[in-house]
mmCIF file of C-alpha atoms in Angstrom:
data_model
loop_
_atom_site.group_PDB
_atom_site.id
_atom_site.type_symbol
_atom_site.label_atom_id
_atom_site.label_comp_id
_atom_site.label_asym_id
_atom_site.label_seq_id
_atom_site.Cartn_x
_atom_site.Cartn_y
_atom_site.Cartn_z
ATOM 1 C CA UNK V 1 -7.779 21.361 -13.500
ATOM 2 C CA UNK V 2 -5.142 21.814 -11.214
ATOM 3 C CA UNK V 3 -5.358 22.685 -7.409
ATOM 4 C CA UNK V 4 -2.887 24.510 -6.121
ATOM 5 C CA UNK V 5 -3.021 23.472 -1.493
ATOM 6 C CA UNK V 6 -3.553 27.141 0.106
ATOM 7 C CA UNK V 7 -3.273 26.129 3.375
ATOM 8 C CA UNK V 8 -1.378 22.796 5.415
ATOM 9 C CA UNK V 9 0.152 20.043 3.790
ATOM 10 C CA UNK V 10 -2.392 18.770 1.733
ATOM 11 C CA UNK V 11 -4.289 14.868 1.575
ATOM 12 C CA UNK V 12 -2.006 12.202 -0.131
ATOM 13 C CA UNK V 13 1.427 14.226 -0.336
ATOM 14 C CA UNK V 14 4.357 11.679 0.953
ATOM 15 C CA UNK V 15 5.011 14.115 3.614
ATOM 16 C CA UNK V 16 1.873 13.983 5.184
ATOM 17 C CA UNK V 17 1.586 12.025 7.780
ATOM 18 C CA UNK V 18 4.990 12.920 8.949
ATOM 19 C CA UNK V 19 3.930 16.634 9.305
ATOM 20 C CA UNK V 20 0.956 15.497 10.926
ATOM 21 C CA UNK V 21 2.399 12.990 13.972
ATOM 22 C CA UNK V 22 5.458 15.260 13.886
ATOM 23 C CA UNK V 23 2.682 17.518 14.734
ATOM 24 C CA UNK V 24 0.052 16.184 16.888
ATOM 25 C CA UNK V 25 3.166 15.342 19.421
ATOM 26 C CA UNK V 26 4.768 18.728 19.530
ATOM 27 C CA UNK V 27 1.042 20.027 19.869
ATOM 28 C CA UNK V 28 -0.218 17.394 23.071
ATOM 29 C CA UNK V 29 2.027 14.181 23.374
ATOM 30 C CA UNK V 30 5.116 16.572 24.076
ATOM 31 C CA UNK V 31 3.926 18.520 26.738
ATOM 32 C CA UNK V 32 1.056 16.210 28.429
ATOM 33 C CA UNK V 33 0.825 12.456 27.034
ATOM 34 C CA UNK V 34 4.473 11.907 27.850
ATOM 35 C CA UNK V 35 5.534 13.508 30.235
ATOM 36 C CA UNK V 36 6.515 12.312 33.359
ATOM 37 C CA UNK V 37 5.122 15.013 36.292
ATOM 38 C CA UNK V 38 1.884 14.233 33.863
ATOM 39 C CA UNK V 39 1.702 10.983 34.034
ATOM 40 C CA UNK V 40 2.113 10.516 37.482
ATOM 41 C CA UNK V 41 -0.580 12.961 37.699
ATOM 42 C CA UNK V 42 -3.493 10.803 36.630
ATOM 43 C CA UNK V 43 -1.949 7.609 37.333
ATOM 44 C CA UNK V 44 -0.852 7.216 33.152
ATOM 45 C CA UNK V 45 0.535 4.000 33.413
ATOM 46 C CA UNK V 46 0.994 2.935 30.229
ATOM 47 C CA UNK V 47 0.668 5.478 26.890
ATOM 48 C CA UNK V 48 1.733 4.281 23.099
ATOM 49 C CA UNK V 49 0.638 5.970 20.006
ATOM 50 C CA UNK V 50 1.039 4.229 16.128
ATOM 51 C CA UNK V 51 -0.145 7.208 13.825
ATOM 52 C CA UNK V 52 -3.719 7.959 15.105
ATOM 53 C CA UNK V 53 -4.194 4.559 17.178
ATOM 54 C CA UNK V 54 -2.993 5.571 21.099
ATOM 55 C CA UNK V 55 -3.053 2.082 23.754
ATOM 56 C CA UNK V 56 -3.115 3.414 27.177
ATOM 57 C CA UNK V 57 -3.314 2.622 30.695
ATOM 58 C CA UNK V 58 -4.638 4.019 33.470
ATOM 59 C CA UNK V 59 -4.812 3.144 37.125
ATOM 60 C CA UNK V 60 -8.285 4.621 38.151
ATOM 61 C CA UNK V 61 -8.164 3.809 41.129
ATOM 62 C CA UNK V 62 -4.838 6.951 41.923
ATOM 63 C CA UNK V 63 -7.116 8.931 39.572
ATOM 64 C CA UNK V 64 -10.043 9.157 41.373
ATOM 65 C CA UNK V 65 -7.840 9.637 44.624
ATOM 66 C CA UNK V 66 -6.276 12.415 43.990
ATOM 67 C CA UNK V 67 -9.465 14.800 42.352
#
């Protein structure tokens, strides 16, 4: 049998990981998690990501005061 990918990149394809990382950055990180104004507003001190691993340091007290 031969299967064709109808939508998306397809699991196991060479470009799939890079494509997923790029899309996640464009849709989630660029205007949210890595934006300095958003980081300040929500007390995000550190935001690091590698593939599907995310590490954040958040100032909880600052976040509670602003809400």
